[in-house]
Amino acid sequence: MDAPTTTSADNGTSGGGGGWFTPRKQPATTPGTEQEPTEGRRLAAMRPVGRTSTADGTVPPAGQDRDPGSDDAHQSGPDRPHHAGDGAAAPQPGAPPATPTPEPPMAGHIPPPHPTPSTAPAADQVPYAVAQAATTRAQAPGPSPFAASEPLTAPTSLAQPTSLAQPTSLTQPTASDQLHVPAQRPAPAQPASPDAVLIRRTMAEVGPVADKVTSYFYALLFVRHPDLRSLFPAAMDTQRDRLLKALLTAAEHIDNKPVLVDYLQNLGRGHRKYGTRPEHYPAVGECLIGSLSKYAPDVWSGEMEAAWVRAYTTISQVMIDAAAADELRAPAWWYAEVVSHELRTSDVAVLTVRPDQPYPFLAGQYTSVETPWWPRVWRHYSFASAPRSDGLLTFHVKAVPAGWVSNALVHRARPGDIIRLGPPGGSMTVDHTTDSGLLCLGGGTGIAPIKALVEDVAEHGDRRPVEVFYGARTDQDLYDIDTMLRLKQSHPWLEVRPVVDRQGLLQLPEAIREYGPWTEYDAYVSGPPGMIRSGVDVLRDIGIPVSRIRHDSVEELVAAI
Ligand SMILES: NC(=O)C1=CN([C@@H]2O[C@H](COP(=O)(O)OP(=O)(O)OC[C@H]3O[C@@H](n4cnc5c(N)ncnc54)[C@H](O)[C@@H]3O)[C@@H](O)[C@H]2O)C=CC1
């Protein structure tokens, strides 16, 4: 994600407010308690997780604590890439938002405030299945293999409304923080509900003017609720529409409850790090309705608005419930100190950090990262190792053109710097209930989570065959090949095959055709969006059912710019 970002709404809040929606359940904490009050204490109390301190209090090089195959132990080797990027032109900290002045809000558009949670439309509108899931989930990320059947990728771009009945292509960009879950679940083959029909009608109408809708939405939000501005990055140009896209994506999938609940719960949990509170949701809902009604005047009606209110109420409630449940078991974010920074190539660095509190995650997952140089700008990166006894976390970061976070992490970060981490996400994890082989495709820095998966299999002692195809553009770009070959030497069940592009004649996915058969393998694909797309195509073509193909959300990769 960051590593796959999973798409992530690198920013966001929810909120806007008209009062027509009242959260059913309020978290126990009061506004702000997650953030400022604890921040100073946590920074002051930064402590090692596991055994990382030496007798003199210094932190030893991360590699000293790792097993032979760790990134930290690795040396040499060319290297390379990472993530899709960090964004557009780097903004100046504190730069004003690129939002236009909104036209006067439409008077009387938002229904009057609803006073009590119990009578709020939300409570009644949340389907049982959704409500139940919202209260029973939010536990550990879980190994949740998600079987990928058709990539029901979220819809995406405002300009391209999609149908649940028609799995969208992997090319669809989406938004949100943990949007990758929906991309890999099957869509129910049932007729769209009346609300879904209305919502899609709106989407089709606003699609051609998506940019205007986005600009207006944020302008409205910040003008009406200036207090929410501080929850967003100073420069909004590259991520201003992620929140809106996430909401629209969710609304469009309002019929697909299993996918929607997973997605929204991740979204709700992920929004804790932005400081999002339940009371922010009505503000966002009001501005969402205001924006849509303004730009879809020909189809907008009371019936249409009611459908959106119901959808948003459901969406909000699931997010709020997930965040509240998460509050009981995990911090909104973790501070982490950089303890090791190794430049593998001119643009790829391997960073190891020590979180201030234990950080539970599963091999194959990713997290979001915020640097001190770009406040509130978050990017996703995969964990490059399975969970370690010393609690350290390693990331592979490639500095991409105009990438704020990636360039900061590669070229600016040094041991001692403090970054923040969001919660773990992603379902590209090993299913330990089977003994199927693993066919892994890692392109560029996409090798990071693949390495974690290999370590995970090794730690379980499964002895399952694991075949890794490691693709790169040049020999120098195989920055972690030494590590992978060391792992291979230690584990007879592991095969590692570097695949260097032959002037574009042979790219990673195609190389697997020369080996096999792979029909008994579970497949894992990690790398740039184009590689994931073609990788999934090749895997299906050689007979691996889509339900056995796992990858992070392409949308997140795209969003991780
Ligand atoms: N840093 C991290 O933790 C993770 C990063 N990623 C993603 O991995 C990507 C890595 O970027 P780079 O290192 O620059 O990789 P890259 O662009 O150099 O590509 C690596 C290899 O992937 C294959 N490939 C690339 N594009 C392809 C296409 N369209 N079709 C078929 N094969 C293709 C080629 O074999 C290429 O050599 C980024 O998009 C990043 O978001 C994914 C997971 C984790």
Coordinates of C-alpha atoms and ligand atoms in Angstrom, one line a residue:
M1 CA 0.0 0.0 0.0
D2 CA 1.8 3.4 1.0
A3 CA 2.2 0.6 0.5
P4 CA -0.7 0.1 -1.1
T5 CA -3.0 2.6 0.0
T6 CA -5.2 0.9 0.0
T7 CA -6.2 3.8 -1.1
S8 CA -6.4 6.0 1.1
A9 CA -7.9 9.0 1.7
D10 CA -5.0 10.6 2.8
N11 CA -6.9 13.0 4.6
G12 CA -10.1 13.5 5.7
T13 CA -12.7 14.0 8.1
S14 CA -16.2 13.6 7.8
G15 CA -18.3 16.1 8.7
G16 CA -20.2 19.0 7.7
G17 CA -23.2 19.7 9.5
G18 CA -26.7 20.4 9.2
G19 CA -28.0 18.5 12.0
W20 CA -30.1 16.2 10.0
F21 CA -28.1 13.3 11.2
T22 CA -27.2 12.6 14.7
P23 CA -24.7 9.9 15.6
R24 CA -26.3 7.1 17.4
K25 CA -23.3 6.3 19.5
Q26 CA -20.7 8.6 20.8
P27 CA -17.3 7.5 21.8
A28 CA -16.4 7.8 25.4
T29 CA -13.7 10.3 24.9
T30 CA -14.3 13.9 24.5
P31 CA -13.2 15.9 21.6
G32 CA -9.5 16.4 21.4
T33 CA -8.6 13.9 24.0
E34 CA -7.1 11.6 21.5
Q35 CA -4.9 14.2 20.2
E36 CA -3.4 17.1 21.9
P37 CA -3.5 16.1 25.6
T38 CA -1.8 12.8 25.1
E39 CA 0.6 14.0 22.4
G40 CA 3.1 15.6 24.7
R41 CA 3.0 12.7 27.1
R42 CA 3.5 10.1 24.5
L43 CA 6.3 12.0 22.9
A44 CA 8.0 12.4 26.2
A45 CA 7.4 8.8 27.1
M46 CA 8.8 7.4 23.8
R47 CA 10.0 4.0 24.8
P48 CA 11.3 1.0 23.1
V49 CA 9.0 -1.8 22.2
G50 CA 10.7 -5.0 22.8
R51 CA 14.3 -5.1 23.4
T52 CA 15.9 -2.4 21.5
S53 CA 17.8 -0.3 24.0
T54 CA 21.4 -1.0 24.9
A55 CA 22.8 -0.7 28.3
D56 CA 23.8 2.9 27.6
G57 CA 20.4 3.7 26.3
T58 CA 21.3 4.0 22.7
V59 CA 19.5 2.2 20.1
P60 CA 21.4 -0.4 18.2
P61 CA 21.2 -0.7 14.5
A62 CA 18.0 -2.4 13.7
G63 CA 19.7 -5.1 11.7
Q64 CA 21.4 -6.4 14.8
D65 CA 18.1 -7.6 16.1
R66 CA 16.9 -9.1 13.0
D67 CA 17.1 -12.4 11.5
P68 CA 19.4 -13.0 8.6
G69 CA 16.9 -12.1 6.1
S70 CA 15.9 -8.8 7.4
D71 CA 16.1 -5.6 5.6
D72 CA 18.4 -4.2 8.1
A73 CA 20.9 -6.8 7.8
H74 CA 20.9 -6.4 4.1
Q75 CA 23.6 -4.5 2.2
S76 CA 24.5 -3.9 -1.3
G77 CA 22.3 -4.5 -4.1
P78 CA 20.9 -1.9 -6.2
D79 CA 17.6 -0.7 -5.4
R80 CA 14.7 1.0 -6.0
P81 CA 11.2 2.0 -6.0
H82 CA 8.4 2.4 -4.0
H83 CA 5.0 3.5 -4.1
A84 CA 3.1 5.3 -6.4
G85 CA 4.2 8.6 -5.5
D86 CA 3.6 11.2 -3.1
G87 CA 1.7 13.7 -4.9
A88 CA 1.8 16.7 -7.0
A89 CA 3.9 19.7 -6.7
A90 CA 5.1 20.1 -3.2
P91 CA 3.2 22.6 -1.3
Q92 CA 4.5 25.1 1.1
P93 CA 3.7 24.2 4.6
G94 CA 0.8 26.4 5.6
A95 CA -0.2 27.1 2.1
P96 CA -3.8 28.1 1.7
P97 CA -6.2 25.6 0.5
A98 CA -6.9 25.5 -3.1
T99 CA -10.6 25.8 -2.7
P100 CA -12.8 28.4 -4.4
T101 CA -15.2 30.5 -2.6
P102 CA -18.5 28.8 -2.7
E103 CA -21.7 30.3 -3.8
P104 CA -24.1 31.0 -1.1
P105 CA -25.5 27.8 0.4
M106 CA -28.9 26.9 -0.7
A107 CA -31.2 27.9 1.9
G108 CA -33.5 25.5 3.5
H109 CA -31.9 22.5 1.9
I110 CA -30.9 20.7 4.9
P111 CA -33.5 19.3 7.1
P112 CA -33.6 20.6 10.7
P113 CA -31.3 19.1 13.3
H114 CA -32.4 15.9 14.8
P115 CA -32.1 16.1 18.5
T116 CA -31.6 12.7 19.9
P117 CA -29.6 9.8 18.7
S118 CA -32.5 7.4 19.3
T119 CA -34.8 9.2 17.0
A120 CA -32.2 10.1 14.4
P121 CA -32.8 8.7 11.0
A122 CA -29.5 7.0 11.4
A123 CA -30.6 4.4 13.9
D124 CA -33.4 3.2 11.9
Q125 CA -31.7 3.3 8.7
V126 CA -28.8 1.1 9.6
P127 CA -29.7 -2.3 8.4
Y128 CA -29.4 -5.0 10.9
A129 CA -26.5 -6.7 9.1
V130 CA -24.6 -3.5 9.0
A131 CA -25.2 -2.6 12.6
Q132 CA -24.3 -6.1 13.8
A133 CA -21.2 -6.1 11.8
A134 CA -20.3 -2.7 13.1
T135 CA -20.4 -3.9 16.7
T136 CA -18.9 -7.3 16.3
R137 CA -16.0 -6.4 14.1
A138 CA -13.4 -3.8 14.6
Q139 CA -11.3 -6.4 16.3
A140 CA -8.0 -7.4 14.9
P141 CA -7.5 -6.9 11.3
G142 CA -7.8 -10.6 11.0
P143 CA -6.3 -12.8 8.5
S144 CA -9.2 -12.3 6.3
P145 CA -8.3 -13.7 3.1
F146 CA -10.1 -11.9 0.9
A147 CA -11.0 -13.8 -1.7
A148 CA -10.9 -12.0 -4.6
S149 CA -13.4 -12.9 -6.9
E150 CA -14.2 -10.2 -9.3
P151 CA -12.6 -7.0 -8.4
L152 CA -15.6 -5.2 -7.4
T153 CA -13.6 -2.2 -7.3
A154 CA -15.1 0.6 -5.9
P155 CA -16.4 3.0 -8.2
T156 CA -14.5 5.5 -8.3
S157 CA -14.1 8.2 -10.3
L158 CA -17.0 10.4 -10.1
A159 CA -17.0 10.4 -13.8
Q160 CA -17.5 6.8 -14.0
P161 CA -20.3 5.5 -11.9
T162 CA -20.3 1.8 -11.9
S163 CA -22.8 -0.9 -11.2
L164 CA -22.5 -3.3 -8.4
A165 CA -23.6 -6.0 -10.7
Q166 CA -20.8 -5.3 -13.0
P167 CA -17.5 -5.6 -11.3
T168 CA -15.4 -2.6 -12.2
S169 CA -12.0 -2.8 -13.5
L170 CA -8.9 -2.5 -11.5
T171 CA -8.3 0.7 -13.2
Q172 CA -10.9 2.6 -11.4
P173 CA -9.4 5.1 -9.1
T174 CA -11.0 5.4 -5.7
A175 CA -10.4 7.2 -2.7
S176 CA -10.3 6.7 0.9
D177 CA -8.2 5.5 3.5
Q178 CA -8.6 1.9 3.4
L179 CA -10.5 1.5 0.3
H180 CA -8.9 -1.6 -0.7
V181 CA -11.2 -4.0 0.9
P182 CA -14.1 -3.5 -1.4
A183 CA -12.0 -4.1 -4.4
Q184 CA -11.9 -7.8 -3.9
R185 CA -15.2 -9.0 -2.7
P186 CA -17.9 -10.4 -5.0
A187 CA -20.8 -8.2 -5.6
P188 CA -24.2 -9.6 -5.0
A189 CA -26.1 -10.3 -8.1
Q190 CA -29.3 -8.7 -7.2
P191 CA -31.3 -5.8 -8.5
A192 CA -30.3 -2.4 -7.2
S193 CA -32.4 -1.0 -4.4
P194 CA -34.5 2.1 -5.1
D195 CA -32.0 4.2 -3.1
A196 CA -29.1 2.7 -5.1
V197 CA -30.8 3.6 -8.3
L198 CA -31.3 7.2 -7.2
I199 CA -27.8 7.5 -6.0
R200 CA -26.4 6.2 -9.2
R201 CA -28.6 8.6 -11.1
T202 CA -27.0 11.4 -9.1
M203 CA -23.5 10.1 -9.8
A204 CA -24.2 9.9 -13.5
E205 CA -25.3 13.5 -13.4
V206 CA -22.4 14.9 -11.5
G207 CA -19.8 12.8 -13.1
P208 CA -18.9 15.2 -15.9
V209 CA -18.5 18.0 -13.4
A210 CA -16.7 16.0 -10.7
D211 CA -14.0 18.6 -10.2
K212 CA -16.6 21.3 -9.6
V213 CA -18.5 19.2 -7.1
T214 CA -15.3 18.5 -5.3
S215 CA -14.2 22.1 -5.1
Y216 CA -17.6 23.2 -4.0
F217 CA -17.9 20.5 -1.4
Y218 CA -14.7 21.5 0.3
A219 CA -15.3 25.2 0.0
L220 CA -18.7 24.7 1.5
L221 CA -17.3 22.6 4.3
F222 CA -14.6 25.0 5.2
V223 CA -16.7 28.1 5.0
R224 CA -19.5 26.7 7.0
H225 CA -17.3 24.8 9.4
P226 CA -13.9 26.6 9.6
D227 CA -13.1 24.5 12.6
L228 CA -12.8 21.5 10.4
R229 CA -10.1 23.0 8.2
S230 CA -7.4 22.1 10.7
L231 CA -8.1 18.4 10.2
F232 CA -7.0 18.6 6.6
P233 CA -3.6 19.2 5.2
A234 CA -2.5 22.7 4.5
A235 CA -2.4 22.0 0.8
M236 CA -5.4 20.2 -0.5
D237 CA -4.7 20.0 -4.2
T238 CA -3.8 16.3 -4.3
Q239 CA -6.0 14.9 -1.8
R240 CA -8.9 17.2 -1.3
D241 CA -11.2 14.9 -3.1
R242 CA -10.4 11.7 -1.2
L243 CA -12.9 12.1 1.5
L244 CA -15.6 13.0 -1.0
K245 CA -14.7 10.1 -3.2
A246 CA -14.7 7.7 -0.3
L247 CA -18.2 8.8 0.6
L248 CA -19.4 8.6 -3.0
T249 CA -17.8 5.2 -3.4
A250 CA -19.6 4.0 -0.3
A251 CA -22.9 5.4 -1.3
E252 CA -22.7 3.8 -4.7
H253 CA -22.2 0.5 -3.1
I254 CA -24.9 1.0 -0.6
D255 CA -26.5 -2.3 -1.6
N256 CA -23.4 -4.4 -1.1
K257 CA -23.4 -4.6 2.6
P258 CA -20.6 -7.0 3.2
V259 CA -18.2 -5.0 1.2
L260 CA -19.5 -1.7 2.4
V261 CA -19.2 -2.6 6.1
D262 CA -15.6 -3.7 5.7
Y263 CA -14.7 -0.7 3.8
L264 CA -16.4 1.8 6.1
Q265 CA -15.1 0.2 9.2
N266 CA -11.6 0.6 7.9
L267 CA -12.4 4.1 6.9
G268 CA -13.9 4.9 10.3
R269 CA -10.9 3.5 12.1
G270 CA -8.5 5.2 9.8
H271 CA -10.1 8.5 10.3
R272 CA -9.3 8.5 14.0
K273 CA -5.8 9.7 13.2
Y274 CA -7.2 12.8 11.5
G275 CA -9.0 13.7 14.7
T276 CA -12.4 13.0 13.2
R277 CA -15.2 13.0 15.8
P278 CA -18.8 11.9 15.6
E279 CA -20.0 15.4 15.7
H280 CA -18.1 16.2 12.4
Y281 CA -20.2 13.8 10.4
P282 CA -23.3 15.8 10.1
A283 CA -21.3 18.8 8.8
V284 CA -19.9 16.6 6.0
G285 CA -23.2 15.1 5.2
E286 CA -24.8 18.5 4.9
C287 CA -22.1 19.7 2.5
L288 CA -22.3 16.5 0.6
I289 CA -26.0 17.0 0.0
G290 CA -25.4 20.7 -0.7
S291 CA -22.8 19.9 -3.4
L292 CA -24.7 17.2 -5.1
S293 CA -28.0 19.0 -5.2
K294 CA -26.2 22.0 -6.7
Y295 CA -24.6 20.1 -9.5
A296 CA -27.4 17.6 -10.2
P297 CA -30.3 20.1 -10.4
D298 CA -32.0 18.3 -13.2
V299 CA -32.5 15.1 -11.3
W300 CA -32.5 16.3 -7.7
S301 CA -35.7 15.9 -5.8
G302 CA -36.9 15.3 -2.3
E303 CA -36.9 11.6 -3.0
M304 CA -33.3 11.8 -4.2
E305 CA -32.2 13.8 -1.2
A306 CA -33.9 11.3 1.1
A307 CA -32.0 8.5 -0.5
W308 CA -28.7 10.3 0.0
V309 CA -29.6 11.1 3.6
R310 CA -30.3 7.4 4.3
A311 CA -27.2 6.3 2.6
Y312 CA -25.0 8.8 4.4
T313 CA -26.6 8.0 7.7
T314 CA -25.8 4.4 7.2
I315 CA -22.3 5.2 6.1
S316 CA -21.7 7.6 9.0
Q317 CA -23.0 5.2 11.6
V318 CA -20.8 2.3 10.5
M319 CA -17.8 4.6 10.6
I320 CA -18.6 6.1 13.9
D321 CA -19.3 2.7 15.5
A322 CA -16.0 1.3 14.1
A323 CA -14.0 4.2 15.4
A324 CA -15.7 3.9 18.8
A325 CA -14.9 0.2 19.0
D326 CA -11.4 0.8 17.9
E327 CA -10.9 3.5 20.5
L328 CA -11.2 0.9 23.2
R329 CA -8.4 -1.2 21.9
A330 CA -5.9 1.0 20.0
P331 CA -4.6 4.5 19.9
A332 CA -5.6 6.7 17.0
W333 CA -2.0 6.7 15.9
W334 CA 1.4 5.7 17.0
Y335 CA 4.5 7.8 17.2
A336 CA 7.6 6.0 15.9
E337 CA 11.2 7.0 16.0
V338 CA 13.4 6.3 13.0
V339 CA 16.2 4.1 14.3
S340 CA 17.7 3.2 11.0
H341 CA 17.8 4.8 7.6
E342 CA 19.6 3.0 4.8
L343 CA 19.8 4.5 1.3
R344 CA 19.8 1.5 -1.0
T345 CA 19.8 3.5 -4.3
S346 CA 19.6 7.1 -5.1
D347 CA 15.9 7.0 -4.6
V348 CA 15.1 4.1 -2.4
A349 CA 15.5 3.9 1.4
V350 CA 14.9 1.2 3.9
L351 CA 13.7 2.8 7.1
T352 CA 13.3 1.0 10.4
V353 CA 11.2 2.7 13.1
R354 CA 10.4 1.9 16.7
P355 CA 6.8 2.6 17.7
D356 CA 6.0 4.2 21.0
Q357 CA 3.5 1.5 21.8
P358 CA 3.2 -2.1 20.7
Y359 CA 2.0 -2.1 17.1
P360 CA 0.1 -5.3 16.2
F361 CA -0.2 -6.1 12.6
L362 CA -0.1 -9.1 10.2
A363 CA 2.6 -9.8 7.6
G364 CA 1.4 -8.5 4.3
Q365 CA -0.4 -5.5 5.7
Y366 CA 0.4 -1.8 5.4
T367 CA 0.1 1.3 7.4
S368 CA -0.2 5.1 6.8
V369 CA 2.8 7.3 7.6
E370 CA 2.9 11.1 8.4
T371 CA 6.2 12.9 8.5
P372 CA 6.9 15.9 10.7
W373 CA 7.6 18.0 7.5
W374 CA 4.2 17.6 6.0
P375 CA 1.6 17.6 8.8
R376 CA -1.6 15.7 8.1
V377 CA -0.3 14.4 4.8
W378 CA -0.4 10.6 5.1
R379 CA 0.9 8.0 2.7
H380 CA 0.7 4.2 2.8
Y381 CA 3.7 1.8 3.1
S382 CA 3.7 -1.9 3.6
F383 CA 5.5 -3.5 6.4
A384 CA 8.6 -5.1 4.9
S385 CA 8.9 -7.7 7.7
A386 CA 6.7 -10.0 9.6
P387 CA 6.0 -8.8 13.2
R388 CA 9.3 -8.9 15.1
S389 CA 10.1 -9.7 18.7
D390 CA 11.8 -6.3 19.1
G391 CA 8.7 -4.5 17.9
L392 CA 10.6 -2.6 15.2
L393 CA 8.9 -1.9 11.9
T394 CA 10.6 -1.6 8.5
F395 CA 9.5 0.2 5.4
H396 CA 10.8 0.4 1.8
V397 CA 10.3 3.9 0.4
K398 CA 11.0 5.1 -3.1
A399 CA 11.2 8.8 -3.6
V400 CA 9.0 9.7 -6.5
P401 CA 8.8 12.9 -8.4
A402 CA 6.9 15.5 -6.5
G403 CA 6.3 13.0 -3.7
W404 CA 6.1 15.0 -0.5
V405 CA 6.2 12.2 1.9
S406 CA 8.3 9.8 0.0
N407 CA 11.0 12.4 -0.7
A408 CA 11.0 13.4 3.0
L409 CA 11.4 9.8 4.1
V410 CA 14.1 9.0 1.6
H411 CA 16.1 12.2 1.6
R412 CA 15.3 14.0 4.8
A413 CA 14.5 11.5 7.5
R414 CA 17.3 10.5 9.8
P415 CA 17.6 8.4 12.9
G416 CA 16.0 10.2 15.8
D417 CA 13.2 11.7 13.7
I418 CA 9.7 11.0 14.9
I419 CA 7.0 10.1 12.5
R420 CA 3.4 9.0 13.0
L421 CA 1.8 5.8 12.0
G422 CA -1.9 5.1 11.4
P423 CA -3.5 1.7 12.1
P424 CA -2.6 -1.3 10.0
G425 CA -4.7 -2.2 7.0
G426 CA -4.9 -4.6 4.2
S427 CA -5.8 -8.2 3.7
M428 CA -2.9 -9.5 1.6
T429 CA -2.1 -11.9 4.4
V430 CA -1.2 -15.6 4.5
D431 CA -4.1 -18.0 5.1
H432 CA -2.5 -20.4 7.6
T433 CA -5.5 -22.7 7.5
T434 CA -4.3 -24.2 4.2
D435 CA -1.0 -25.6 3.1
S436 CA -1.3 -24.3 -0.5
G437 CA 1.8 -23.0 -2.1
L438 CA 2.3 -19.2 -2.4
L439 CA 3.1 -17.7 -5.8
C440 CA 4.3 -14.1 -5.1
L441 CA 4.9 -11.4 -7.6
G442 CA 6.8 -8.4 -6.2
G443 CA 7.5 -5.4 -8.5
G444 CA 9.9 -2.7 -7.4
T445 CA 9.3 -1.8 -3.8
G446 CA 6.3 -4.0 -4.0
I447 CA 8.7 -6.7 -2.8
A448 CA 8.4 -5.3 0.7
P449 CA 5.2 -7.1 1.8
I450 CA 6.2 -10.2 -0.2
K451 CA 9.3 -10.4 2.0
A452 CA 7.1 -10.1 5.0
L453 CA 4.9 -12.9 3.7
V454 CA 8.0 -15.2 3.3
E455 CA 9.0 -14.5 6.8
D456 CA 5.5 -15.2 8.0
V457 CA 5.5 -18.6 6.4
A458 CA 9.0 -19.3 7.8
E459 CA 7.9 -18.4 11.3
H460 CA 4.9 -20.7 11.1
G461 CA 7.2 -23.6 10.0
D462 CA 4.7 -24.5 7.4
R463 CA 7.2 -25.6 4.8
R464 CA 4.8 -24.6 2.1
P465 CA 6.3 -24.0 -1.3
V466 CA 6.8 -20.3 -1.8
E467 CA 7.8 -19.0 -5.2
V468 CA 8.8 -15.3 -5.4
F469 CA 9.2 -13.5 -8.7
Y470 CA 10.9 -10.2 -8.0
G471 CA 10.7 -7.7 -10.9
A472 CA 12.7 -4.6 -11.5
R473 CA 13.5 -2.4 -14.4
T474 CA 17.3 -2.9 -14.1
D475 CA 19.7 -4.9 -12.1
Q476 CA 20.4 -1.9 -10.0
D477 CA 16.7 -1.7 -9.2
L478 CA 16.7 -5.1 -7.5
Y479 CA 17.6 -3.3 -4.3
D480 CA 16.6 -6.1 -2.0
I481 CA 17.8 -9.1 -4.0
D482 CA 20.5 -9.9 -1.5
T483 CA 18.0 -10.2 1.3
M484 CA 15.7 -12.4 -0.7
L485 CA 18.5 -14.7 -1.8
R486 CA 19.6 -15.0 1.8
L487 CA 16.1 -16.0 2.7
K488 CA 16.2 -18.6 -0.1
Q489 CA 19.5 -20.0 1.3
S490 CA 17.9 -20.5 4.7
H491 CA 14.6 -22.0 3.5
P492 CA 14.6 -24.9 1.0
W493 CA 10.9 -24.4 0.3
L494 CA 11.6 -20.9 -1.0
E495 CA 12.4 -20.1 -4.6
V496 CA 13.4 -16.5 -5.6
R497 CA 13.6 -15.5 -9.3
P498 CA 14.7 -12.0 -10.2
V499 CA 13.0 -10.7 -13.3
V500 CA 14.7 -7.7 -14.9
D501 CA 12.7 -6.0 -17.7
R502 CA 14.2 -6.8 -21.1
Q503 CA 13.7 -3.4 -22.6
G504 CA 10.0 -3.9 -22.0
L505 CA 9.9 -7.2 -23.8
L506 CA 9.3 -9.2 -20.7
Q507 CA 7.8 -7.8 -17.6
L508 CA 7.3 -9.5 -14.3
P509 CA 3.8 -10.9 -14.7
E510 CA 4.6 -12.6 -18.0
A511 CA 7.7 -14.3 -16.6
I512 CA 5.6 -16.7 -14.5
R513 CA 4.3 -18.4 -17.6
E514 CA 7.7 -19.9 -18.1
Y515 CA 7.3 -21.9 -14.8
G516 CA 4.5 -23.6 -13.1
P517 CA 2.0 -25.2 -13.1
W518 CA 0.5 -22.8 -10.6
T519 CA -3.0 -24.0 -10.3
E520 CA -2.5 -25.3 -6.7
Y521 CA -1.0 -22.0 -5.5
D522 CA -2.5 -18.9 -3.8
A523 CA -1.2 -15.8 -5.6
Y524 CA 0.0 -12.6 -4.1
V525 CA 0.6 -9.5 -6.3
S526 CA 2.4 -6.4 -5.1
G527 CA 3.8 -3.6 -7.1
P528 CA 2.7 -0.7 -9.3
P529 CA -0.9 -0.5 -10.4
G530 CA -0.1 -1.5 -13.9
M531 CA 1.7 -4.6 -12.7
I532 CA -1.1 -5.6 -10.5
R533 CA -3.6 -5.3 -13.3
S534 CA -1.5 -7.3 -15.7
G535 CA -0.5 -9.7 -13.0
V536 CA -4.1 -10.5 -12.2
D537 CA -4.8 -11.0 -15.9
V538 CA -1.9 -13.4 -16.3
L539 CA -2.7 -15.3 -13.2
R540 CA -6.3 -15.8 -14.2
D541 CA -5.2 -16.8 -17.7
I542 CA -3.0 -19.5 -16.3
G543 CA -5.8 -21.0 -14.3
I544 CA -5.6 -19.4 -10.8
P545 CA -9.2 -18.5 -9.8
V546 CA -9.6 -14.9 -8.8
S547 CA -10.6 -16.0 -5.4
R548 CA -7.1 -17.1 -4.8
I549 CA -5.4 -13.9 -6.0
R550 CA -4.6 -11.3 -3.4
H551 CA -3.4 -7.8 -3.8
D552 CA -3.7 -4.4 -2.3
S553 CA -6.0 -1.9 -3.8
V554 CA -4.9 -0.3 -6.9
E555 CA -6.8 2.7 -5.9
E556 CA -4.7 3.0 -2.8
L557 CA -1.6 2.7 -4.9
V558 CA -2.8 5.5 -7.0
A559 CA -3.8 7.5 -4.0
A560 CA -0.5 7.1 -2.3
I561 CA 1.0 9.8 -4.3
Ligands
LIG1 N1 6.8 0.6 -0.7 C1 5.9 -0.3 -0.4 O1 5.8 -0.7 0.8 C2 5.0 -0.8 -1.5 C3 4.9 -0.2 -2.7 N2 4.0 -0.7 -3.6 C4 3.9 -0.1 -4.9 O2 4.9 -0.7 -5.7 C5 5.2 0.2 -6.7 C6 6.7 0.2 -6.9 O3 7.1 1.2 -7.8 P1 8.5 1.0 -8.5 O4 9.4 0.4 -7.5 O5 8.8 2.3 -9.2 O6 8.2 -0.2 -9.6 P2 8.5 -0.1 -11.1 O7 7.7 0.9 -11.8 O8 10.0 0.0 -11.3 O9 8.1 -1.6 -11.6 C7 8.7 -2.7 -11.0 C8 8.5 -3.9 -12.0 O10 7.1 -4.1 -12.1 C9 6.8 -4.6 -13.4 N3 5.8 -3.6 -14.0 C10 5.8 -2.3 -13.8 N4 4.8 -1.8 -14.5 C11 4.2 -2.8 -15.1 C12 3.1 -2.9 -16.0 N5 2.4 -1.9 -16.4 N6 2.8 -4.1 -16.5 C13 3.5 -5.2 -16.1 N7 4.5 -5.2 -15.3 C14 4.9 -4.0 -14.8 C15 8.0 -4.6 -14.2 O11 8.6 -5.9 -14.2 C16 8.9 -3.6 -13.4 O12 10.3 -3.8 -13.5 C17 4.6 1.6 -6.4 O13 3.5 1.8 -7.2 C18 4.2 1.4 -5.0 O14 3.0 2.1 -4.6 C19 3.3 -1.8 -3.4 C20 3.4 -2.5 -2.2 C21 4.2 -2.0 -1.1

